[in-house]
Amino acid sequence: MMKFAGAVLATALLLSACVTAPPQLGPDGKPLPEAYIIGPGDVSRVTYSMVDSINALRTAKGLVPLQLDAQLTAAAATHSRDMAVQNRPWHFGSDGSSPLLRVQRTGYAGKMMGENISETYENELETLTAWMSVPDTRAVVLDPKAVSMGFSWYQEPSGKIWWTLVTGS
């Protein structure tokens, strides 16, 4: 009898661990967004999730896949951090630099083609989906002249992420 009671208790504890708390709701009655936290061990996964997703979209349109470029990624990383410092998503650096100048500073030998930016708590695929829903940012992702890309982000302690994608030829 004691074994049966112990088994029932163990089963109840296991099942209680499966129950999740209901999401917190905002004033509009919709669930509040949860921050997407990128840990140090997630960098490659997040990067290649974006690269692979962009290339799947490009391949579906008959375009060449983009190659990840270290110099374009450095320009993207610099700008992501700078947008966080400025606390605004825009294409100009706190020093007045343009996307073109930031790419030139890295020593990239090709031509800078485009830049997409975002300020969000969403993951990389939700960010790409948002870029694909707007003609101007979709054009950067699907630019037939682009052959290289840089991709990076900066995440604040609050969970807010500043994403930057730079393409080049």
Coordinates of C-alpha atoms in Angstrom, one line a residue:
M1 CA 0.0 0.0 0.0
M2 CA 2.9 2.4 0.8
K3 CA 4.4 1.7 -2.6
F4 CA 1.1 2.5 -4.3
A5 CA 0.8 5.8 -2.4
G6 CA 4.4 6.7 -3.3
A7 CA 3.8 5.9 -7.0
V8 CA 0.7 8.1 -7.0
L9 CA 2.6 11.0 -5.3
A10 CA 5.5 10.7 -7.8
T11 CA 3.0 10.7 -10.7
A12 CA 1.2 13.7 -9.3
L13 CA 4.5 15.6 -8.9
L14 CA 5.6 14.8 -12.5
L15 CA 2.3 15.9 -13.9
S16 CA 2.3 19.1 -11.9
A17 CA 5.7 20.0 -13.5
C18 CA 3.9 19.8 -16.9
V19 CA 1.5 22.6 -16.1
T20 CA 2.6 26.0 -17.3
A21 CA 1.4 29.3 -15.9
P22 CA -1.1 31.2 -18.1
P23 CA 0.5 34.1 -20.1
Q24 CA 0.3 37.5 -18.6
L25 CA -2.1 39.7 -20.4
G26 CA -1.7 43.4 -21.3
P27 CA -4.4 46.1 -21.0
D28 CA -5.7 45.1 -24.5
G29 CA -6.3 41.5 -23.3
K30 CA -3.6 40.1 -25.5
P31 CA -0.6 38.1 -24.1
L32 CA 2.4 40.3 -23.3
P33 CA 5.4 39.4 -25.5
E34 CA 8.1 37.4 -23.9
A35 CA 11.7 38.4 -24.5
Y36 CA 13.7 36.1 -26.7
I37 CA 16.9 35.7 -24.9
I38 CA 20.0 34.9 -26.9
G39 CA 22.7 33.2 -24.8
P40 CA 26.4 32.9 -25.6
G41 CA 25.9 29.4 -26.8
D42 CA 23.2 30.5 -29.3
V43 CA 25.2 32.8 -31.5
S44 CA 26.0 30.3 -34.3
R45 CA 22.4 28.9 -34.2
V46 CA 20.8 32.3 -34.5
T47 CA 23.3 33.4 -37.2
Y48 CA 22.9 30.4 -39.4
S49 CA 19.1 30.3 -38.8
M50 CA 19.0 33.7 -40.4
V51 CA 21.5 32.9 -43.2
D52 CA 19.7 29.6 -44.0
S53 CA 16.3 31.3 -44.0
I54 CA 17.4 34.1 -46.2
N55 CA 19.0 31.7 -48.6
A56 CA 15.8 29.5 -48.7
L57 CA 13.8 32.6 -49.7
R58 CA 16.4 33.6 -52.3
T59 CA 16.6 30.1 -53.8
A60 CA 12.8 30.0 -54.0
K61 CA 13.0 33.1 -56.2
G62 CA 15.8 31.7 -58.3
L63 CA 18.5 33.9 -56.8
V64 CA 22.0 32.9 -55.7
P65 CA 22.5 32.3 -52.0
L66 CA 24.3 34.9 -49.9
Q67 CA 27.6 34.1 -48.3
L68 CA 28.2 35.2 -44.8
D69 CA 31.0 37.8 -44.8
A70 CA 33.1 38.7 -41.7
Q71 CA 33.6 42.3 -42.7
L72 CA 29.9 42.9 -43.4
T73 CA 29.1 41.2 -40.1
A74 CA 31.5 43.5 -38.3
A75 CA 29.7 46.5 -39.8
A76 CA 26.3 45.0 -38.7
A77 CA 27.6 44.3 -35.2
T78 CA 28.9 47.9 -34.9
H79 CA 25.6 49.4 -36.0
S80 CA 23.5 47.1 -33.8
R81 CA 25.4 48.2 -30.7
D82 CA 25.3 51.9 -31.8
M83 CA 21.5 51.8 -32.3
A84 CA 21.2 50.5 -28.7
V85 CA 23.4 53.3 -27.4
Q86 CA 21.3 55.9 -29.4
N87 CA 18.1 54.1 -28.3
R88 CA 16.6 54.4 -31.8
P89 CA 16.4 52.2 -34.9
W90 CA 17.8 54.2 -37.7
H91 CA 20.4 53.9 -40.4
F92 CA 22.9 56.5 -39.2
G93 CA 25.5 56.0 -36.5
S94 CA 26.0 58.3 -33.5
D95 CA 29.0 59.7 -35.3
G96 CA 26.9 60.5 -38.4
S97 CA 28.2 57.5 -40.3
S98 CA 26.0 56.0 -43.1
P99 CA 25.7 52.3 -43.8
L100 CA 28.1 52.8 -46.8
L101 CA 30.8 54.4 -44.6
R102 CA 30.5 51.7 -41.9
V103 CA 31.0 49.0 -44.6
Q104 CA 34.0 50.9 -46.0
R105 CA 35.6 51.2 -42.6
T106 CA 35.7 47.4 -42.3
G107 CA 37.7 47.2 -45.5
Y108 CA 35.0 45.3 -47.4
A109 CA 36.2 45.2 -51.1
G110 CA 32.8 44.8 -52.6
K111 CA 29.9 47.3 -52.9
M112 CA 27.5 47.8 -50.1
M113 CA 24.0 47.0 -51.4
G114 CA 21.5 47.4 -48.6
E115 CA 20.9 47.4 -44.9
N116 CA 17.9 46.3 -42.8
I117 CA 17.5 47.1 -39.1
S118 CA 15.0 46.3 -36.4
E119 CA 14.3 47.0 -32.8
T120 CA 12.3 44.1 -31.2
Y121 CA 11.9 41.4 -28.6
E122 CA 11.2 38.9 -31.4
N123 CA 13.5 36.2 -32.6
E124 CA 15.4 36.2 -35.9
L125 CA 12.8 34.4 -37.9
E126 CA 10.0 36.8 -36.8
T127 CA 12.3 39.7 -37.6
L128 CA 13.0 38.2 -41.1
T129 CA 9.2 37.8 -41.6
A130 CA 8.7 41.4 -40.7
W131 CA 11.3 42.5 -43.2
M132 CA 9.7 40.3 -45.9
S133 CA 6.3 42.0 -45.3
V134 CA 7.6 45.5 -46.3
P135 CA 8.6 46.1 -49.9
D136 CA 11.7 48.2 -49.1
T137 CA 13.2 45.7 -46.6
R138 CA 12.1 42.7 -48.7
A139 CA 14.1 44.2 -51.7
V140 CA 17.3 44.2 -49.6
V141 CA 16.9 40.5 -48.8
L142 CA 16.0 39.6 -52.4
D143 CA 18.4 41.9 -54.2
P144 CA 19.6 39.9 -57.2
K145 CA 22.9 41.8 -57.3
A146 CA 23.8 40.9 -53.7
V147 CA 26.2 38.0 -53.1
S148 CA 27.3 38.5 -49.5
M149 CA 25.7 39.4 -46.2
G150 CA 26.6 40.4 -42.7
F151 CA 24.2 39.8 -39.9
S152 CA 24.4 40.7 -36.2
W153 CA 22.5 42.0 -33.2
Y154 CA 23.0 43.5 -29.8
Q155 CA 20.7 42.4 -27.0
E156 CA 20.1 44.7 -24.0
P157 CA 19.7 43.3 -20.5
S158 CA 16.0 44.0 -20.8
G159 CA 15.9 41.5 -23.7
K160 CA 15.4 44.1 -26.4
I161 CA 17.3 43.1 -29.6
W162 CA 18.7 45.5 -32.2
W163 CA 19.1 43.5 -35.4
T164 CA 21.2 44.5 -38.5
L165 CA 21.5 42.9 -41.9
V166 CA 23.9 44.3 -44.4
T167 CA 24.2 43.0 -48.0
G168 CA 27.0 43.5 -50.5
S169 CA 28.1 42.5 -54.0

